[in-house]
Tab-separated table of C-alpha atoms in Angstrom:
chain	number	residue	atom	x	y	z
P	720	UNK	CA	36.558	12.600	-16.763
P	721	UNK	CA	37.664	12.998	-20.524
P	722	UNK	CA	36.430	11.526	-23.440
P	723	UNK	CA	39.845	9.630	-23.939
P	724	UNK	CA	38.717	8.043	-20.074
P	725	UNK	CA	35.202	7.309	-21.517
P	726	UNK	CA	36.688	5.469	-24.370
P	727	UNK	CA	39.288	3.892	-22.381
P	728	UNK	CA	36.238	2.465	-19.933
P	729	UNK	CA	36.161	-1.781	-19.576
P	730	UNK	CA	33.170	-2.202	-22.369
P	731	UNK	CA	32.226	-4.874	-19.400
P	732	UNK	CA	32.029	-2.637	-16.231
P	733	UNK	CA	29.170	-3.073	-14.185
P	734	UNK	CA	27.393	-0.809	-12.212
P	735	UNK	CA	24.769	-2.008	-9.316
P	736	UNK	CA	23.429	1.672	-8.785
P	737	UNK	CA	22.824	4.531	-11.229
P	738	UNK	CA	24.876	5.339	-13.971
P	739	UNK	CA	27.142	7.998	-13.824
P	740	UNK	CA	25.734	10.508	-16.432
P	741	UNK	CA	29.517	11.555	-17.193
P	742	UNK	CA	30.153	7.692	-18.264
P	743	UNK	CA	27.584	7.144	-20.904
P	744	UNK	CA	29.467	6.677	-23.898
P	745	UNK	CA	28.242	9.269	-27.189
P	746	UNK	CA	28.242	6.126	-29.222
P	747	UNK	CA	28.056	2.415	-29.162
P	748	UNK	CA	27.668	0.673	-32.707
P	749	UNK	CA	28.394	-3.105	-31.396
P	750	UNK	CA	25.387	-2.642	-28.817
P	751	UNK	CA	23.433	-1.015	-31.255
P	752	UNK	CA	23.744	-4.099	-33.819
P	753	UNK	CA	22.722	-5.896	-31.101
P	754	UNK	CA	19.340	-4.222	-30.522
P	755	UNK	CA	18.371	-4.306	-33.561
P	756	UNK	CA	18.954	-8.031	-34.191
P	757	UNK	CA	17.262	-8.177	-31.304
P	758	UNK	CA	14.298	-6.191	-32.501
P	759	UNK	CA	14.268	-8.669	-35.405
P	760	UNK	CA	14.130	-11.945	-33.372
P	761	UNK	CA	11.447	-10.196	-31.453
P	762	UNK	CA	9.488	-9.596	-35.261
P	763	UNK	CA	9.976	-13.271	-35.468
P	764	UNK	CA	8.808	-14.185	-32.496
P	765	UNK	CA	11.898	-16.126	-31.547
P	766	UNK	CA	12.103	-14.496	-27.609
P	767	UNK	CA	14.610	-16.282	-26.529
P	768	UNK	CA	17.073	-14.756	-28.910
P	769	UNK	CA	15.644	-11.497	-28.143
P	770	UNK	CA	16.377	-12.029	-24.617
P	771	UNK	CA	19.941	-13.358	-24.774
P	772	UNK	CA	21.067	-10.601	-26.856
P	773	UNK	CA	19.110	-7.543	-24.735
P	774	UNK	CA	20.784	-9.268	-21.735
P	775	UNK	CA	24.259	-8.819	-23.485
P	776	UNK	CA	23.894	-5.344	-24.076
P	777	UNK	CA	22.123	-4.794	-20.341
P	778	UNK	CA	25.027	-6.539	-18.786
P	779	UNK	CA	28.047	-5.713	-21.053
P	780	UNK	CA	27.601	-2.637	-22.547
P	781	UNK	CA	25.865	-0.552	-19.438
P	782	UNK	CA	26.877	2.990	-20.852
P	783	UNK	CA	25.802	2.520	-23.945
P	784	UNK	CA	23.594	5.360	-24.843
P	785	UNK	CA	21.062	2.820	-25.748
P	786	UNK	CA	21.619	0.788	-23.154
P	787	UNK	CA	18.358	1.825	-20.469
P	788	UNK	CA	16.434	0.932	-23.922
P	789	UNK	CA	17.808	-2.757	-23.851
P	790	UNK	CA	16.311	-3.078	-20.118
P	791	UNK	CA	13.206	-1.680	-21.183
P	792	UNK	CA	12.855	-4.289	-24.112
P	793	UNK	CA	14.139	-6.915	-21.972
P	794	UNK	CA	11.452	-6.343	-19.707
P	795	UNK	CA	8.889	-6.193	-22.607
P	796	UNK	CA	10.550	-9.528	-23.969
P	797	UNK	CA	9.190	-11.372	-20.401
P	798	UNK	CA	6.360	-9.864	-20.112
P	799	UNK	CA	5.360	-11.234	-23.448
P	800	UNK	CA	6.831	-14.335	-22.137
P	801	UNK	CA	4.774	-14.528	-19.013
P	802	UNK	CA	7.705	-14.075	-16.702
P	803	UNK	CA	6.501	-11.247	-14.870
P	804	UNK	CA	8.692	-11.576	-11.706
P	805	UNK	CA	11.465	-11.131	-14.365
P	806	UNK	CA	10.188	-8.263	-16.619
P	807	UNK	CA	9.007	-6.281	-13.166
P	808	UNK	CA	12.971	-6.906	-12.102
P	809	UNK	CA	14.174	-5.575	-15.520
P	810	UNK	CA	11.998	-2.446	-15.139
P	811	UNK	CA	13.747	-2.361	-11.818
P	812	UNK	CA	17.084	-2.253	-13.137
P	813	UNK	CA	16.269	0.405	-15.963
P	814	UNK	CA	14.753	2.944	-13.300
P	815	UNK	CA	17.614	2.346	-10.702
P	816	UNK	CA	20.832	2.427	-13.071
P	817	UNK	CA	18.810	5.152	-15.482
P	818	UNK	CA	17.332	7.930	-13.420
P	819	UNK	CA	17.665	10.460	-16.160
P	820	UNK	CA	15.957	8.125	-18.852
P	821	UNK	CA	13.436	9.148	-20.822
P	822	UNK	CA	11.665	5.888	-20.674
P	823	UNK	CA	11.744	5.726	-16.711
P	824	UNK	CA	8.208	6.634	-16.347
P	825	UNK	CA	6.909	4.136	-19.306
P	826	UNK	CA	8.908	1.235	-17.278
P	827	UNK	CA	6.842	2.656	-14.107
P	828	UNK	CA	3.729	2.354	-16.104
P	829	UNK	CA	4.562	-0.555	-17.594
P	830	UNK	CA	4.991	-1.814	-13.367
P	831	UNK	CA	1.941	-0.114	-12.448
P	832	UNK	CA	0.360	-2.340	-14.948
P	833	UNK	CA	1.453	-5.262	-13.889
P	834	UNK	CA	1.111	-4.811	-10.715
P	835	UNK	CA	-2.799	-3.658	-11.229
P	836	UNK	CA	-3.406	-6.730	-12.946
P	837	UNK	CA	-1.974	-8.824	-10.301
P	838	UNK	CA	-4.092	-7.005	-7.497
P	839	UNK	CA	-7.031	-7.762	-9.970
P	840	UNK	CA	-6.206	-11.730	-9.908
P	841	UNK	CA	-5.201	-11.463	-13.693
P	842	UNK	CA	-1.055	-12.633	-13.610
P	843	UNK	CA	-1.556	-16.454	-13.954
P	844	UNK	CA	1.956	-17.661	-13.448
P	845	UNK	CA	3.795	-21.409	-13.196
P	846	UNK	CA	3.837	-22.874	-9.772
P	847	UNK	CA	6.629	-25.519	-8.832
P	848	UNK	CA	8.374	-25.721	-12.026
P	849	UNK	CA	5.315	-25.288	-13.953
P	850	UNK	CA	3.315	-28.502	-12.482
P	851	UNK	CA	0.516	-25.774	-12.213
P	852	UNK	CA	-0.640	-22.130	-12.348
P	853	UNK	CA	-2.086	-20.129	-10.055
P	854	UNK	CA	-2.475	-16.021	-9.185
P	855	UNK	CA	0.772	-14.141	-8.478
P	856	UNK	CA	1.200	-13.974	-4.770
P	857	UNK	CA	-0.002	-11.571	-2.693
P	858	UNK	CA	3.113	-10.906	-0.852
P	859	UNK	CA	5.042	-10.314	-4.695
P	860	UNK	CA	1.785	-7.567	-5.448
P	861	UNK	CA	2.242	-5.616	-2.209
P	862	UNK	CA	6.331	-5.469	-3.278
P	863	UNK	CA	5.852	-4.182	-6.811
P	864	UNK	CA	3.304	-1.564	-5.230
P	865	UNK	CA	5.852	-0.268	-2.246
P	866	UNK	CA	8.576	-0.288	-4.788
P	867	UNK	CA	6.459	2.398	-7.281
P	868	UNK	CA	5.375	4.669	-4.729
P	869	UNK	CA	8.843	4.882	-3.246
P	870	UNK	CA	10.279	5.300	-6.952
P	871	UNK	CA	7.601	7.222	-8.625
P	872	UNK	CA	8.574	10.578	-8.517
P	873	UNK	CA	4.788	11.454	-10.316
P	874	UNK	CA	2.258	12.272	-7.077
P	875	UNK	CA	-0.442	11.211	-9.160
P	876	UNK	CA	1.461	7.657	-10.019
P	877	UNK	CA	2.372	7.187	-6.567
P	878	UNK	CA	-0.738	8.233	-5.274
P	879	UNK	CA	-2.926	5.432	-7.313
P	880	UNK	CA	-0.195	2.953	-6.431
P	881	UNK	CA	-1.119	3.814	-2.656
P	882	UNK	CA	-4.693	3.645	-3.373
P	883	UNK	CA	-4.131	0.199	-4.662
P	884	UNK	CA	-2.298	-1.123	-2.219
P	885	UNK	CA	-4.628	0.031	0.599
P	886	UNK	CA	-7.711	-2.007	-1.229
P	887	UNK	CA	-5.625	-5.440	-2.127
P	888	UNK	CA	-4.351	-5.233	1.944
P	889	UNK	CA	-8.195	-4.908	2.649
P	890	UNK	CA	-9.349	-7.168	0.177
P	891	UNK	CA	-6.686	-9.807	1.893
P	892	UNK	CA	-7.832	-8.912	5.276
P	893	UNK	CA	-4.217	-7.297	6.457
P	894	UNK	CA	-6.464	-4.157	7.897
P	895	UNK	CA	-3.787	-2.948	9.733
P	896	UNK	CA	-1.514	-2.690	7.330
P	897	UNK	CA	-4.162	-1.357	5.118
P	898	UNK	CA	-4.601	1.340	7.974
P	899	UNK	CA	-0.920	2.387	8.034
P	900	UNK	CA	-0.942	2.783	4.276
P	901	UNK	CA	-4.041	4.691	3.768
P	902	UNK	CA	-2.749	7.132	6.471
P	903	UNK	CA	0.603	7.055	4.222
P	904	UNK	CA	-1.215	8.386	1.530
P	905	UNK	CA	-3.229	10.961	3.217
P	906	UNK	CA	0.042	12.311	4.506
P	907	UNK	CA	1.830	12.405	1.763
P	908	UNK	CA	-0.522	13.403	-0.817
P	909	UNK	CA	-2.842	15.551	1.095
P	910	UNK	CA	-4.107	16.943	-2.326
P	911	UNK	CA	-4.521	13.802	-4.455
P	912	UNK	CA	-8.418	12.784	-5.741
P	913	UNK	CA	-7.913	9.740	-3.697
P	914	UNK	CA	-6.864	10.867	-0.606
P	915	UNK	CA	-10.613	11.454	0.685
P	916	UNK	CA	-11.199	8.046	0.560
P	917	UNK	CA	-8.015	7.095	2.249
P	918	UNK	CA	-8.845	9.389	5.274
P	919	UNK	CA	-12.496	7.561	5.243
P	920	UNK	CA	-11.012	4.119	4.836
P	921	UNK	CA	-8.718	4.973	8.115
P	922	UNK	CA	-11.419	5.822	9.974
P	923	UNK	CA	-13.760	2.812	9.155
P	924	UNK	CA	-10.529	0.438	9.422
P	925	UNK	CA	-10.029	2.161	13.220
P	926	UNK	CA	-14.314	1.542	13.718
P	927	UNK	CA	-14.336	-2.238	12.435
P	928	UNK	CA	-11.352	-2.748	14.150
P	929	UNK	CA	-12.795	-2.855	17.724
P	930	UNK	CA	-14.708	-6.323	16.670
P	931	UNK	CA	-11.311	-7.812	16.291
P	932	UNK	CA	-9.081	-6.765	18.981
P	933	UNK	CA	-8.984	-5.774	22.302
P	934	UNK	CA	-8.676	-2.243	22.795
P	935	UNK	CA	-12.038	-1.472	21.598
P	936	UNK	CA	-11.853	1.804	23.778
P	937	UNK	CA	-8.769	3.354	22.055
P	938	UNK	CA	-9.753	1.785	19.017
P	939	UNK	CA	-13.252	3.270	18.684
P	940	UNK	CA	-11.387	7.104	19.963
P	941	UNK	CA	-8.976	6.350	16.598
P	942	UNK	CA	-11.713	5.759	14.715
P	943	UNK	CA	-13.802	8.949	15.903
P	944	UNK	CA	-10.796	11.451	15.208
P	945	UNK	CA	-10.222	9.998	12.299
P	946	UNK	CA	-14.005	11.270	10.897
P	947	UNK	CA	-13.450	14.679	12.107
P	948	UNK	CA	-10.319	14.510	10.879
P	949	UNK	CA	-11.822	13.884	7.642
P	950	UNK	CA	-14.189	16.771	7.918
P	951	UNK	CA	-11.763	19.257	9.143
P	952	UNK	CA	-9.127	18.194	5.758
P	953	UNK	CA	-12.121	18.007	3.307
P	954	UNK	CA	-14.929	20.111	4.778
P	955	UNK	CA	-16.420	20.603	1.175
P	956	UNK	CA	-16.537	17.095	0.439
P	957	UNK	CA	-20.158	15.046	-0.115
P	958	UNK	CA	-19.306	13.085	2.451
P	959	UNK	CA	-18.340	15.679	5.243
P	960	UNK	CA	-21.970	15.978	6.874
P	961	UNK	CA	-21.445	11.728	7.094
P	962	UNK	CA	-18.050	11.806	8.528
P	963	UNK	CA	-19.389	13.563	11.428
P	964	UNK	CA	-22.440	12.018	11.927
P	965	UNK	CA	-19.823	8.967	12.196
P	966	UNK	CA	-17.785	10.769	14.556
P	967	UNK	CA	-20.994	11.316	16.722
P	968	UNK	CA	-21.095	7.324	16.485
P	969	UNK	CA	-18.300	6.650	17.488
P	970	UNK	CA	-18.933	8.803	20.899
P	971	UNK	CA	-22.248	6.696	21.429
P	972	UNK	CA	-20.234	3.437	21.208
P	973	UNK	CA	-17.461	4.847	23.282
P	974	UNK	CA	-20.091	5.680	26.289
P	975	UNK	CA	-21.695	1.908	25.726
P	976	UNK	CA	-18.465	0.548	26.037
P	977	UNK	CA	-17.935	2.078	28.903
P	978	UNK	CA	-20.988	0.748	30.157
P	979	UNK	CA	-20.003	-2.614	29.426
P	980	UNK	CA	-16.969	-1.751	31.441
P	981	UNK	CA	-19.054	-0.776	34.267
P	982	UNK	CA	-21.057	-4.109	34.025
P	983	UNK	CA	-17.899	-6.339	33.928
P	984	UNK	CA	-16.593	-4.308	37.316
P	985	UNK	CA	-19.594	-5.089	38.862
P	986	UNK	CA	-20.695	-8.413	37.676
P	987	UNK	CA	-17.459	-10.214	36.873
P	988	UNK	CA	-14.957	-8.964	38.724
P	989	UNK	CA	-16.779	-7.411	42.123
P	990	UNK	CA	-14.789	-3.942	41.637
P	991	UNK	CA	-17.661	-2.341	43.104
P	992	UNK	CA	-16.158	1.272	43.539
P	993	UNK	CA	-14.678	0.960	39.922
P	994	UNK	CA	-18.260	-0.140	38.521
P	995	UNK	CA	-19.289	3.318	40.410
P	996	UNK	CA	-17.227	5.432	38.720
P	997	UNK	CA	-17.887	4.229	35.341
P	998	UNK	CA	-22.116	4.234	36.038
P	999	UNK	CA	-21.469	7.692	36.811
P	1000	UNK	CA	-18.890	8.782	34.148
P	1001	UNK	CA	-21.704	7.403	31.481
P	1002	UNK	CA	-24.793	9.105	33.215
P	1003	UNK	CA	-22.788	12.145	32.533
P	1004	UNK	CA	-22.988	11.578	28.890
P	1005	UNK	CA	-26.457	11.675	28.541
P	1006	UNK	CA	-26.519	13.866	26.076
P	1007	UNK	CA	-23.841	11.795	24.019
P	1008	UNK	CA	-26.154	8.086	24.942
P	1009	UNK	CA	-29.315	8.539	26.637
P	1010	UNK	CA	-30.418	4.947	26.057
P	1011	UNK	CA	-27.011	3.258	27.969
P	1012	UNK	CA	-27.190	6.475	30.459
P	1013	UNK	CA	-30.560	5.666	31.762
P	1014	UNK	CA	-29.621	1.756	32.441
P	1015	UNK	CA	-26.297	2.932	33.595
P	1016	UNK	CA	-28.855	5.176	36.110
P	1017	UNK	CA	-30.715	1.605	37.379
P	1018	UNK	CA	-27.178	0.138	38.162
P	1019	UNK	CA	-25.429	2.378	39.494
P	1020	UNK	CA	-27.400	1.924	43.070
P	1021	UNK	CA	-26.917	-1.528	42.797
P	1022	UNK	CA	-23.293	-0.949	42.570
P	1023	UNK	CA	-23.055	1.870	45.114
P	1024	UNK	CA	-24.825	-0.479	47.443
P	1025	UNK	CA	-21.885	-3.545	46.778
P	1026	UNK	CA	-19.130	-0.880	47.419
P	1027	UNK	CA	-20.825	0.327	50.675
P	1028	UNK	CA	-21.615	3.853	49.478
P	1029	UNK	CA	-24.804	5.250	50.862
């Protein structure tokens, strides 16, 4: 496009997506009067002001070459204001229509921020027209923290996002979603100072989890691959030597549950030959259980004698 097209462009055009780089305009000396009265009303401490003008130049003058410097103000304007659904939105807008920006990773910061603050129960904002304040919500926290680490193009920015999200799920008791993101992270940033504990936290998550579902057995087998995993990805780590000790766990509680399996065929449900097979498949793990081997020894007559089985 020439420079006679650029010129010739609406002044009001609006774009929902990036910019096109071959748009932005050299110069725009109506837009930037505008900023700087703006920056004056902002001096003044008159934000509203501020904010209708930056929202002029963010909406009507979108290839400006200052104009990805109105949407960061703007969102500095309601942050100072308190609105921090709006200033995380403006932020938005700067790093989706301004990719090549130079202040796209201080309006991810500037998210990352907020978004730390509202994991930490620190964003008081107006409920119900202001009639009261309260934390922001935990479902607007876990959006801010998906959107970074699917726009941060910085490992180590998307990486502590991850890490965040992970421990607010936690701390809100969604484990499994917790789970899924911790294993995100791992994945995707194999090399990243906090992926360690994400491989740890997937493991415990897949451990605890058998106290709250049912499939204790697969759950429990997650949760021992998950340690070696850990020890065969960071073999150097502190907590290596731990992670299979845990691993080792996890086999002991595998062969009691199977006990308990054993004990429910034979006392609950009178599956007899099942009850059998299980008593056996657990005396066979001595080595792994010796404790629920030996009373899985004492039952297993008592079971072969129900089925029939001399």
């Amino acid at each position: 496009m020439g420079a006679a097209a650029v010129l010739a462009l609406p002044m009001c055009q609006q774009f929902d997506g990036a910019i096109p780089a071959g748009m932005v305009k050299a110069v725009d000396a109506e837009a930037d009067a505008m900023i700087a009265q703006a920056e004056q009303y902002g001096r003044q401490g008159n934000v509203g002001k501020e904010i209708k003008l930056l929202e002029k130049v963010a909406t009507q003058h979108q290839v400006a070459p200052n104009a990805d410097r109105a949407r960061f103000m703007l969102g500095q304007a309601y942050e100072a204001k308190g609105d921090y659904r709006e200033a995380f939105k403006q932020y938005s807008r700067l790093i989706e229509r301004y990719p090549q920006s130079a202040l796209y990773r201080d309006a991810l910061n500037r998210q990352l921020s907020m978004a730390m603050r509202g994991a930490q129960g620190k964003l008081i904002v107006p409920v119900l027209w202001g009639a009261w304040h309260s934390n922001m919500e935990s479902d607007k926290v876990v959006e801010w923290l998906r959107f970074i680490i699917d726009k941060a193009p910085y490992n180590d920015m998307s990486a502590t996002a991850a890490s965040l999200l992970g421990k607010f799920l936690v701390e809100k008791e969604r484990y499994e979603e917790a789970r899924m993101e911790y294993a995100r992270l791992v994945e995707k940033y194999p090399d990243s100072p906090y992926a360690p504990e994400a491989q740890l936290m997937v493991a415990q998550l897949w451990a605890t989890s058998r106290t709250r579902g049912e499939n204790t057995l697969v759950n429990l087998t997650n949760a021992r691959e998950a340690y070696e995993e850990f020890s065969l990805r960071f073999p150097h780590h502190k907590d290596a030597h731990k992670a299979l000790a845990q691993a080792s766990n996890m086999n002991r509680l595998l062969v009691q549950q199977e006990l308990e399996v054993g004990k429910y065929y034979l006392y609950r449900s009178n599956e007899y030959l099942s009850a059998v097979f299980c008593f056996q498949d657990v005396i066979r793990q001595k080595s792994v259980n010796p404790e629920a081997a030996a009373e899985a020894a004492q039952l297993l007559a008592k079971a072969r004698a129900a089925a029939g089985i001399k």
